[in-house]
Tab-separated table of C-alpha atoms in Angstrom:
chain	number	residue	atom	x	y	z
A	1	MET	CA	-4.114	16.586	6.222
A	2	ASN	CA	-7.652	15.577	7.042
A	3	LYS	CA	-8.323	13.078	9.854
A	4	ARG	CA	-11.132	11.591	7.769
A	5	ASP	CA	-8.643	10.433	5.141
A	6	THR	CA	-7.204	7.693	7.322
A	7	ASN	CA	-7.967	5.467	10.300
A	8	LEU	CA	-5.905	7.133	13.036
A	9	THR	CA	-5.987	4.099	15.322
A	10	ASP	CA	-4.623	1.826	12.591
A	11	LEU	CA	-2.018	4.431	11.634
A	12	LEU	CA	-0.922	4.736	15.265
A	13	THR	CA	-0.571	0.944	15.520
A	14	ARG	CA	1.533	0.767	12.342
A	15	LEU	CA	3.818	3.586	13.461
A	16	GLU	CA	4.290	2.029	16.906
A	17	GLN	CA	5.128	-1.328	15.320
A	18	HIS	CA	7.656	0.403	13.062
A	19	ARG	CA	9.187	2.074	16.122
A	20	ASP	CA	9.211	-1.050	18.319
A	21	LEU	CA	10.790	-3.252	15.632
A	22	ASN	CA	13.454	-0.633	14.852
A	23	LEU	CA	12.630	-0.878	11.149
A	24	GLY	CA	15.000	1.195	9.032
A	25	ASP	CA	17.941	3.317	10.235
A	26	LYS	CA	17.877	5.886	13.045
A	27	ALA	CA	17.062	8.714	10.638
A	28	GLY	CA	14.001	6.807	9.421
A	29	THR	CA	12.943	6.039	12.984
A	30	ALA	CA	13.320	9.753	13.803
A	31	HIS	CA	10.779	10.475	11.043
A	32	THR	CA	8.504	7.856	12.623
A	33	HIS	CA	8.694	9.606	16.014
A	34	ASN	CA	7.823	12.931	14.370
A	35	SER	CA	4.759	11.304	12.785
A	36	LEU	CA	3.844	9.657	16.086
A	37	ALA	CA	4.025	13.047	17.793
A	38	HIS	CA	1.476	14.430	15.345
A	39	ILE	CA	-0.906	11.467	15.823
A	40	LYS	CA	-0.559	11.670	19.632
A	41	TYR	CA	-1.400	15.375	19.384
A	42	LEU	CA	-4.539	14.576	17.351
A	43	PHE	CA	-5.604	12.139	20.083
A	44	GLY	CA	-4.944	14.809	22.720
A	45	TYR	CA	-1.909	13.037	24.274
A	46	TYR	CA	0.301	16.132	24.404
A	47	GLU	CA	2.925	14.827	26.839
A	48	GLU	CA	3.394	11.669	24.760
A	49	ALA	CA	3.724	13.872	21.682
A	50	LEU	CA	6.533	15.801	23.398
A	51	THR	CA	8.249	12.533	24.358
A	52	ASN	CA	8.232	11.427	20.720
A	53	LEU	CA	9.685	14.732	19.552
A	54	LYS	CA	12.481	14.425	22.149
A	55	LYS	CA	13.219	10.902	20.920
A	56	SER	CA	13.316	12.177	17.336
A	57	VAL	CA	15.991	14.722	18.319
A	58	GLU	CA	18.007	12.053	20.134
A	59	LEU	CA	17.954	9.669	17.157
A	60	THR	CA	18.808	12.434	14.699
A	61	LYS	CA	21.849	13.454	16.744
A	62	ASP	CA	22.933	9.801	17.078
A	63	PHE	CA	22.724	9.354	13.312
A	64	TYR	CA	24.173	12.642	12.068
A	65	GLY	CA	26.314	13.748	15.029
A	66	ASP	CA	25.964	16.865	17.146
A	67	ASN	CA	26.337	19.251	14.201
A	68	CYS	CA	22.967	18.404	12.726
A	69	ASP	CA	21.010	21.600	13.306
A	70	GLU	CA	19.826	21.637	9.696
A	71	LYS	CA	18.261	18.194	10.148
A	72	LEU	CA	16.367	19.376	13.236
A	73	ILE	CA	14.614	22.464	11.911
A	74	VAL	CA	11.335	20.596	11.342
A	75	THR	CA	11.415	18.912	14.761
A	76	TYR	CA	12.187	22.194	16.515
A	77	GLY	CA	9.326	23.788	14.587
A	78	ASN	CA	7.069	20.953	15.781
A	79	PHE	CA	8.189	21.605	19.369
A	80	ALA	CA	7.290	25.302	19.033
A	81	TRP	CA	3.915	24.483	17.494
A	82	LEU	CA	3.058	21.872	20.164
A	83	HIS	CA	4.088	24.099	23.085
A	84	PHE	CA	1.971	26.895	21.617
A	85	HIS	CA	-1.096	24.611	21.548
A	86	MET	CA	-0.317	23.553	25.132
A	87	LYS	CA	-0.281	27.286	26.049
A	88	GLN	CA	3.379	26.940	27.116
A	89	TYR	CA	4.403	30.166	25.427
A	90	ALA	CA	7.856	30.522	27.008
A	91	GLU	CA	8.876	27.072	25.724
A	92	CYS	CA	7.377	27.922	22.338
A	93	GLN	CA	9.439	31.103	22.161
A	94	SER	CA	12.570	29.166	23.177
A	95	TYR	CA	12.282	26.861	20.141
A	96	LEU	CA	11.503	29.739	17.818
A	97	GLU	CA	14.726	31.403	19.011
A	98	LYS	CA	16.622	28.145	18.361
A	99	LEU	CA	15.347	28.181	14.791
A	100	LYS	CA	16.404	31.802	14.378
A	101	GLU	CA	19.920	30.970	15.695
A	102	ILE	CA	20.233	28.081	13.230
A	103	GLU	CA	19.309	30.355	10.327
A	104	GLU	CA	21.804	33.023	11.463
A	105	LYS	CA	24.664	30.497	11.862
A	106	ASN	CA	23.917	28.718	8.575
A	107	PRO	CA	22.974	31.181	5.809
A	108	ARG	CA	22.005	28.291	3.482
A	109	VAL	CA	19.472	27.007	6.026
A	110	SER	CA	15.924	28.273	5.761
A	111	THR	CA	12.882	27.210	7.741
A	112	SER	CA	10.664	28.094	4.778
A	113	ALA	CA	8.439	25.483	3.160
A	114	LEU	CA	10.900	25.228	0.233
A	115	HIS	CA	13.874	24.016	2.281
A	116	PRO	CA	14.810	20.394	1.372
A	117	GLU	CA	14.595	19.246	4.994
A	118	VAL	CA	11.102	20.731	5.356
A	119	LEU	CA	9.995	19.258	2.028
A	120	GLY	CA	11.410	15.852	2.969
A	121	GLU	CA	9.730	15.755	6.374
A	122	LYS	CA	6.448	16.875	4.818
A	123	ALA	CA	6.758	14.159	2.161
A	124	TRP	CA	7.319	11.400	4.752
A	125	ALA	CA	4.358	12.638	6.815
A	126	LEU	CA	2.071	12.658	3.760
A	127	PHE	CA	3.313	9.234	2.707
A	128	LYS	CA	2.666	7.655	6.104
A	129	PHE	CA	-0.652	9.373	6.741
A	130	SER	CA	-2.740	8.057	3.854
A	131	ARG	CA	-2.450	6.525	0.393
A	132	LYS	CA	-4.672	9.393	-0.731
A	133	TYR	CA	-1.665	11.711	-0.242
A	134	TYR	CA	0.865	9.636	-2.225
A	135	SER	CA	0.856	12.010	-5.208
A	136	ARG	CA	1.505	14.997	-2.921
A	137	ALA	CA	4.276	13.066	-1.143
A	138	GLN	CA	5.795	12.253	-4.534
A	139	ASP	CA	5.820	15.937	-5.500
A	140	CYS	CA	7.484	16.932	-2.198
A	141	PHE	CA	10.206	14.260	-2.511
A	142	LYS	CA	10.873	15.353	-6.102
A	143	LYS	CA	11.182	19.032	-5.137
A	144	ALA	CA	13.478	18.166	-2.217
A	145	LEU	CA	15.747	16.159	-4.531
A	146	GLU	CA	15.943	19.035	-6.994
A	147	LEU	CA	17.507	21.014	-4.120
A	148	GLU	CA	19.546	18.144	-2.579
A	149	PRO	CA	20.064	15.401	-5.226
A	150	GLU	CA	22.287	13.281	-2.935
A	151	ASP	CA	19.898	13.156	0.032
A	152	GLY	CA	19.590	9.459	0.880
A	153	GLU	CA	16.310	9.653	2.784
A	154	CYS	CA	14.506	11.585	0.063
A	155	ASN	CA	15.886	9.305	-2.641
A	156	ALA	CA	14.571	6.315	-0.683
A	157	GLY	CA	11.192	7.923	-0.041
A	158	TYR	CA	10.788	8.945	-3.667
A	159	ALA	CA	11.643	5.400	-4.800
A	160	ILE	CA	9.148	3.795	-2.431
A	161	VAL	CA	6.263	6.099	-3.359
A	162	LEU	CA	6.958	5.552	-7.085
A	163	TYR	CA	7.017	1.793	-6.487
A	164	ARG	CA	3.654	1.994	-4.696
A	165	THR	CA	1.960	4.139	-7.364
A	166	GLU	CA	3.431	3.002	-10.679
A	167	THR	CA	1.104	1.012	-12.919
A	168	LYS	CA	2.442	-1.785	-15.094
A	169	CYS	CA	5.033	-0.619	-17.629
A	170	VAL	CA	5.800	-2.242	-20.975
A	171	SER	CA	9.576	-2.353	-20.485
A	172	PRO	CA	12.234	-1.591	-17.836
A	173	GLU	CA	13.159	1.561	-19.747
A	174	ASP	CA	9.646	2.927	-19.167
A	175	SER	CA	9.716	2.350	-15.396
A	176	SER	CA	10.432	5.475	-13.347
A	177	ALA	CA	10.222	3.378	-10.169
A	178	LEU	CA	12.957	1.013	-11.362
A	179	LYS	CA	15.297	3.892	-12.236
A	180	GLN	CA	14.661	5.621	-8.904
A	181	LEU	CA	15.116	2.410	-6.897
A	182	ARG	CA	18.582	2.013	-8.440
A	183	ARG	CA	19.341	5.638	-7.602
A	184	ALA	CA	18.058	5.185	-4.040
A	185	ILE	CA	20.289	2.142	-3.497
A	186	GLU	CA	23.301	4.182	-4.668
A	187	THR	CA	22.610	6.695	-1.874
A	188	ASN	CA	21.497	3.990	0.640
A	189	PRO	CA	23.763	0.985	-0.081
A	190	ASP	CA	22.857	-0.758	3.212
A	191	ASN	CA	19.076	-0.465	2.815
A	192	ASP	CA	17.940	-4.040	2.168
A	193	GLU	CA	14.270	-3.090	1.854
A	194	LEU	CA	15.093	-1.018	-1.240
A	195	LYS	CA	16.963	-3.977	-2.736
A	196	LEU	CA	13.899	-6.168	-2.328
A	197	LEU	CA	11.580	-3.590	-3.872
A	198	LEU	CA	13.988	-3.420	-6.807
A	199	ALA	CA	13.954	-7.238	-7.005
A	200	LEU	CA	10.145	-7.270	-7.145
A	201	LYS	CA	10.166	-4.578	-9.842
A	202	LEU	CA	12.834	-6.423	-11.888
A	203	ALA	CA	10.798	-9.622	-11.660
A	204	GLU	CA	7.858	-7.827	-13.303
A	205	PHE	CA	10.069	-7.595	-16.397
A	206	LYS	CA	11.301	-11.209	-16.000
A	207	LEU	CA	14.827	-10.065	-15.081
A	208	PHE	CA	15.094	-12.895	-12.577
A	209	ASP	CA	18.882	-13.338	-12.390
A	210	GLU	CA	19.491	-9.847	-11.005
A	211	ALA	CA	16.325	-9.999	-8.894
A	212	GLU	CA	17.267	-13.278	-7.202
A	213	ASP	CA	20.793	-12.021	-6.524
A	214	LEU	CA	19.297	-8.996	-4.726
A	215	VAL	CA	16.944	-11.230	-2.713
A	216	GLU	CA	19.783	-13.485	-1.576
A	217	ARG	CA	22.001	-10.523	-0.639
A	218	ALA	CA	19.216	-8.839	1.340
A	219	LEU	CA	18.349	-12.022	3.226
A	220	GLU	CA	22.032	-12.674	3.976
A	221	MET	CA	22.553	-9.163	5.352
A	222	SER	CA	19.270	-8.941	7.306
A	223	PRO	CA	18.236	-12.520	8.171
A	224	ASP	CA	16.202	-11.518	11.242
A	225	SER	CA	14.511	-8.346	9.989
A	226	PRO	CA	10.745	-8.926	9.669
A	227	HIS	CA	10.575	-5.974	7.270
A	228	VAL	CA	13.064	-7.703	4.938
A	229	ILE	CA	11.685	-11.210	5.431
A	230	ARG	CA	8.149	-10.151	4.538
A	231	TYR	CA	9.312	-8.795	1.166
A	232	VAL	CA	11.429	-11.878	0.535
A	233	GLY	CA	8.311	-13.918	1.324
A	234	LYS	CA	6.300	-11.850	-1.160
A	235	TYR	CA	8.963	-12.372	-3.831
A	236	MET	CA	8.999	-16.122	-3.222
A	237	ARG	CA	5.204	-16.282	-3.340
A	238	ASN	CA	5.070	-14.489	-6.677
A	239	TYR	CA	8.173	-15.832	-8.387
A	240	GLY	CA	9.675	-18.686	-6.397
A	241	SER	CA	8.608	-21.336	-3.939
A	242	LEU	CA	5.369	-21.142	-1.954
A	243	ASP	CA	6.808	-23.489	0.676
A	244	ARG	CA	9.836	-21.255	1.164
A	245	SER	CA	7.634	-18.160	1.243
A	246	ILE	CA	5.464	-19.678	4.000
A	247	SER	CA	8.544	-20.695	5.989
A	248	LEU	CA	10.035	-17.188	5.772
A	249	LEU	CA	6.750	-15.450	6.590
A	250	LYS	CA	6.206	-17.679	9.634
A	251	ARG	CA	9.689	-16.732	10.781
A	252	ALA	CA	8.827	-13.060	10.377
A	253	LEU	CA	5.564	-13.612	12.263
A	254	ASP	CA	7.497	-14.933	15.265
A	255	VAL	CA	9.222	-11.547	15.462
A	256	SER	CA	6.231	-9.424	14.447
A	257	PRO	CA	3.024	-11.319	15.371
A	258	ASN	CA	0.819	-8.236	14.933
A	259	SER	CA	1.801	-7.424	11.360
A	260	ALA	CA	-1.304	-7.271	9.163
A	261	PHE	CA	0.966	-7.325	6.095
A	262	ILE	CA	2.587	-10.654	7.058
A	263	HIS	CA	-0.754	-12.275	7.886
A	264	HIS	CA	-2.044	-11.051	4.523
A	265	GLN	CA	0.928	-12.543	2.684
A	266	LEU	CA	0.471	-15.885	4.456
A	267	ALA	CA	-3.230	-15.863	3.582
A	268	LEU	CA	-2.340	-15.337	-0.083
A	269	CYS	CA	0.167	-18.219	0.035
A	270	TYR	CA	-2.417	-20.661	1.405
A	271	LYS	CA	-4.987	-19.335	-1.097
A	272	GLN	CA	-2.588	-20.091	-3.971
A	273	ILE	CA	-1.973	-23.618	-2.686
A	274	LYS	CA	-5.728	-24.148	-2.359
A	275	GLU	CA	-6.268	-23.007	-5.949
A	276	LYS	CA	-3.403	-25.129	-7.235
A	277	PHE	CA	-4.752	-28.303	-5.630
A	278	ARG	CA	-8.508	-27.826	-5.926
A	279	GLU	CA	-9.247	-31.572	-5.852
A	280	HIS	CA	-6.713	-32.360	-3.126
A	281	PRO	CA	-8.191	-33.743	0.130
A	282	LYS	CA	-6.450	-30.936	2.033
A	283	SER	CA	-7.889	-28.164	-0.158
A	284	GLN	CA	-10.380	-27.222	2.575
A	285	THR	CA	-7.570	-27.128	5.147
A	286	PHE	CA	-5.655	-24.632	3.024
A	287	ARG	CA	-8.828	-22.548	2.561
A	288	ASN	CA	-9.347	-22.502	6.330
A	289	LEU	CA	-5.729	-21.416	6.899
A	290	SER	CA	-6.126	-18.654	4.323
A	291	ILE	CA	-9.382	-17.481	5.928
A	292	SER	CA	-7.765	-17.481	9.369
A	293	HIS	CA	-4.892	-15.232	8.266
A	294	PHE	CA	-7.181	-12.883	6.308
A	295	GLU	CA	-9.349	-12.555	9.433
A	296	LYS	CA	-6.290	-11.765	11.538
A	297	ALA	CA	-5.084	-9.177	9.001
A	298	ILE	CA	-8.342	-7.209	9.049
A	299	THR	CA	-8.532	-7.469	12.844
A	300	LEU	CA	-5.115	-5.834	13.057
A	301	LYS	CA	-5.861	-3.302	10.302
A	302	SER	CA	-9.558	-2.503	10.225
A	303	ASP	CA	-9.419	-0.569	6.927
A	304	PHE	CA	-7.509	-3.265	5.010
A	305	ILE	CA	-10.001	-3.208	2.132
A	306	LEU	CA	-8.141	-5.577	-0.185
A	307	ALA	CA	-7.877	-8.254	2.520
A	308	MET	CA	-11.577	-7.807	3.349
A	309	ALA	CA	-12.557	-8.351	-0.294
A	310	GLN	CA	-10.347	-11.432	-0.562
A	311	LEU	CA	-11.735	-12.826	2.695
A	312	ALA	CA	-15.325	-12.271	1.543
A	313	ILE	CA	-14.644	-14.180	-1.695
A	314	LEU	CA	-13.302	-17.134	0.320
A	315	TYR	CA	-16.367	-17.045	2.583
A	316	GLY	CA	-18.484	-17.206	-0.570
A	317	GLU	CA	-16.520	-20.185	-1.905
A	318	ASP	CA	-16.974	-21.872	1.457
A	319	GLY	CA	-20.746	-21.425	1.321
A	320	GLN	CA	-20.742	-18.781	4.074
A	321	ILE	CA	-22.801	-16.374	1.973
A	322	HIS	CA	-24.135	-14.280	4.842
A	323	ARG	CA	-20.671	-13.740	6.327
A	324	ALA	CA	-19.375	-12.788	2.882
A	325	GLU	CA	-22.164	-10.226	2.470
A	326	VAL	CA	-21.423	-8.687	5.880
A	327	VAL	CA	-17.709	-8.295	5.063
A	328	PHE	CA	-18.426	-6.833	1.622
A	329	GLU	CA	-20.934	-4.362	3.078
A	330	THR	CA	-18.469	-3.319	5.792
A	331	ALA	CA	-15.745	-2.767	3.182
A	332	LEU	CA	-18.093	-0.727	0.972
A	333	ASP	CA	-19.121	1.401	3.967
A	334	LYS	CA	-15.469	2.136	4.712
A	335	THR	CA	-14.748	3.177	1.133
A	336	ALA	CA	-17.702	5.571	1.296
A	337	GLN	CA	-16.269	7.194	4.454
A	338	GLN	CA	-12.690	7.543	3.263
A	339	LYS	CA	-10.521	6.669	0.295
A	340	ASN	CA	-8.807	3.306	0.742
A	341	GLU	CA	-6.383	1.361	-1.384
A	342	GLY	CA	-7.901	-1.819	-2.748
A	343	VAL	CA	-11.181	-0.170	-3.786
A	344	GLN	CA	-10.866	-1.240	-7.424
A	345	ALA	CA	-10.251	-4.856	-6.410
A	346	LEU	CA	-13.204	-4.632	-4.020
A	347	TYR	CA	-15.543	-3.638	-6.865
A	348	LEU	CA	-14.252	-6.505	-9.024
A	349	TYR	CA	-14.567	-9.115	-6.263
A	350	TYR	CA	-17.994	-7.891	-5.209
A	351	GLY	CA	-19.147	-8.015	-8.824
A	352	GLU	CA	-17.981	-11.625	-9.097
A	353	PHE	CA	-19.646	-12.492	-5.798
A	354	LEU	CA	-22.922	-10.967	-6.981
A	355	GLN	CA	-22.710	-12.717	-10.333
A	356	TYR	CA	-21.670	-16.208	-9.268
A	357	ARG	CA	-22.906	-16.535	-5.663
A	358	LYS	CA	-25.974	-14.302	-5.586
A	359	ARG	CA	-26.911	-14.764	-9.275
A	360	ASP	CA	-27.543	-11.020	-9.508
A	361	LYS	CA	-26.021	-9.997	-12.844
A	362	HIS	CA	-27.639	-6.554	-12.897
A	363	GLN	CA	-25.890	-5.511	-9.691
A	364	ALA	CA	-22.711	-7.288	-10.779
A	365	ILE	CA	-22.658	-5.184	-13.949
A	366	LYS	CA	-22.827	-1.998	-11.847
A	367	TYR	CA	-19.734	-2.944	-9.819
A	368	TYR	CA	-17.809	-4.202	-12.859
A	369	LYS	CA	-18.447	-0.806	-14.463
A	370	ASP	CA	-17.311	1.023	-11.306
A	371	CYS	CA	-14.140	-1.072	-11.297
A	372	LEU	CA	-13.429	-0.440	-14.977
A	373	LYS	CA	-13.982	3.317	-14.653
A	374	MET	CA	-11.408	3.587	-11.844
A	375	ASN	CA	-8.552	2.439	-14.073
A	376	PRO	CA	-9.119	0.400	-17.248
A	377	GLY	CA	-5.397	-0.360	-17.617
A	378	THR	CA	-4.934	-2.412	-14.430
A	379	LEU	CA	-5.421	-6.170	-14.159
A	380	ASP	CA	-8.599	-5.598	-12.139
A	381	GLY	CA	-9.886	-3.162	-14.766
A	382	LYS	CA	-9.124	-5.555	-17.606
A	383	LYS	CA	-10.789	-8.445	-15.790
A	384	SER	CA	-13.911	-6.352	-15.200
A	385	ALA	CA	-14.005	-5.495	-18.915
A	386	LYS	CA	-13.671	-9.192	-19.735
A	387	ASN	CA	-16.501	-10.103	-17.344
A	388	LEU	CA	-18.731	-7.388	-18.809
A	389	ARG	CA	-17.940	-8.540	-22.336
A	390	LYS	CA	-18.874	-12.120	-21.459
A	391	ILE	CA	-22.215	-11.029	-20.002
A	392	ALA	CA	-22.945	-8.897	-23.064
A	393	ASN	CA	-22.035	-11.583	-25.589
A	394	LYS	CA	-24.038	-14.182	-23.701
A	395	ARG	CA	-27.126	-11.973	-24.045
A	396	LEU	CA	-26.354	-11.231	-27.699
A	397	SER	CA	-26.125	-14.937	-28.462
A	398	TYR	CA	-29.852	-15.037	-27.686
A	399	ASN	CA	-30.800	-11.691	-29.208
A	400	ILE	CA	-28.434	-9.703	-31.417
A	401	ASN	CA	-30.459	-6.548	-30.749
A	402	ASP	CA	-30.341	-6.792	-26.940
A	403	THR	CA	-30.113	-3.141	-25.863
A	404	MET	CA	-28.563	-3.878	-22.451
A	405	ALA	CA	-25.788	-5.934	-24.043
A	406	LEU	CA	-25.095	-3.329	-26.719
A	407	GLY	CA	-25.054	-0.658	-24.006
A	408	ILE	CA	-22.436	-2.640	-22.046
A	409	LEU	CA	-20.183	-2.932	-25.105
A	410	GLU	CA	-20.597	0.781	-25.830
A	411	PHE	CA	-19.647	1.573	-22.222
A	412	ILE	CA	-16.471	-0.558	-22.474
A	413	GLU	CA	-15.535	1.193	-25.717
A	414	GLN	CA	-16.071	4.636	-24.177
A	415	VAL	CA	-13.921	3.846	-21.128
A	416	THR	CA	-11.114	1.893	-22.811
A	417	GLY	CA	-11.142	3.525	-26.243
A	418	GLU	CA	-11.042	0.052	-27.810
A	419	LYS	CA	-13.526	-0.999	-30.491
A	420	GLN	CA	-15.886	-3.669	-29.160
A	421	PHE	CA	-17.266	-6.440	-31.354
A	422	THR	CA	-20.546	-8.247	-30.890
A	423	ALA	CA	-20.649	-12.035	-30.698
A	424	CYS	CA	-21.666	-12.149	-34.352
A	425	GLU	CA	-18.919	-9.799	-35.512
A	426	HIS	CA	-16.114	-11.426	-33.532
A	427	PRO	CA	-16.364	-15.228	-33.274
A	428	LEU	CA	-13.557	-15.390	-30.697
A	429	GLU	CA	-15.812	-13.491	-28.259
A	430	SER	CA	-18.897	-15.625	-28.903
A	431	THR	CA	-20.416	-17.660	-26.131
A	432	SER	CA	-22.482	-20.786	-26.785
A	433	LYS	CA	-26.007	-20.943	-25.426
A	434	HIS	CA	-25.157	-24.370	-24.033
A	435	GLU	CA	-21.958	-23.273	-22.293
């Protein structure tokens, strides 16, 4: 893993929040301590790294009992590796001997890279380190499950990474994430976070009865868990009541005031209310509330690209053009330094800002094209194609031989594979000169 692929300070903050809030079971928290040990090592805090590894062992033994040597092979390997780098060679040798004893006592246990426990730990580390490594994490979880199909942690991890990476499917039968979430719940019946992810996935296919039953069960079983409440809030924002979503998210914020995710969800709630009641006297109040929570989210998570793009758009709507430009430029700088999620949305939003606030269609076209090239099948990709098509047809309504417009339509066709019609050929796409 490359340090340049993530913001280590933000990652450290997220892992410490996960640890402090006791999110997940003890086995999951043990994984968190292993990841924290690695980050502390990268910062040069060797003693703190050792403390986290010791805590990982303690939690693993609490969860699995004393006969859990197989579950500790990765942690013991981390101990040996860390002591070696600290030049504590006797301690390093001691852990290497422990690993050898475990292998001798348990013939089925291997400390090789193909052991399910090693694959699982590697998958969780990749998953937590950077979105850039999600595909590698997915492969590791899959390989681990081929060796241990009933492993609850790997089933959960595989489900979550599929949920995060799956693009929109046509039907439930096509959704690998939905199938794996069901499987993960079978092996983790008390994991309410998985139930909520399944609810959100079911809602995509309008299977609301089952989804709402899962939401109610999760909230009943974990009424004070900020991790659960934030997903319930997201479900309510997308498919239920905005008022209830805000109430739940505020409750979660009382428990976890430094959660960038919760501030982001609240910002989106207030943004939706603002858009729903554009002419309402309190529209500006809702915009201000949304801006405030977006600002807090990016303060807490400095590489939160999606939130930065959404904040910049609101600044633009509010007439704060210079502030919007600064935020957009900062976000673009960060995407140049390292791969961040939200880049496609950033290109779309920046294109719209350039087109409608700066009146710079030439630059807007560039970013719409960048957005479309990233993934033409997503909502952001489709919206960029629509915006490009509108610009092209507007120009063609003045001059049917406009080379720039024809070039735009040709580009869309090349990227999407869909035949593009000019304004004259396809009246539904035409745009009046007096529009």
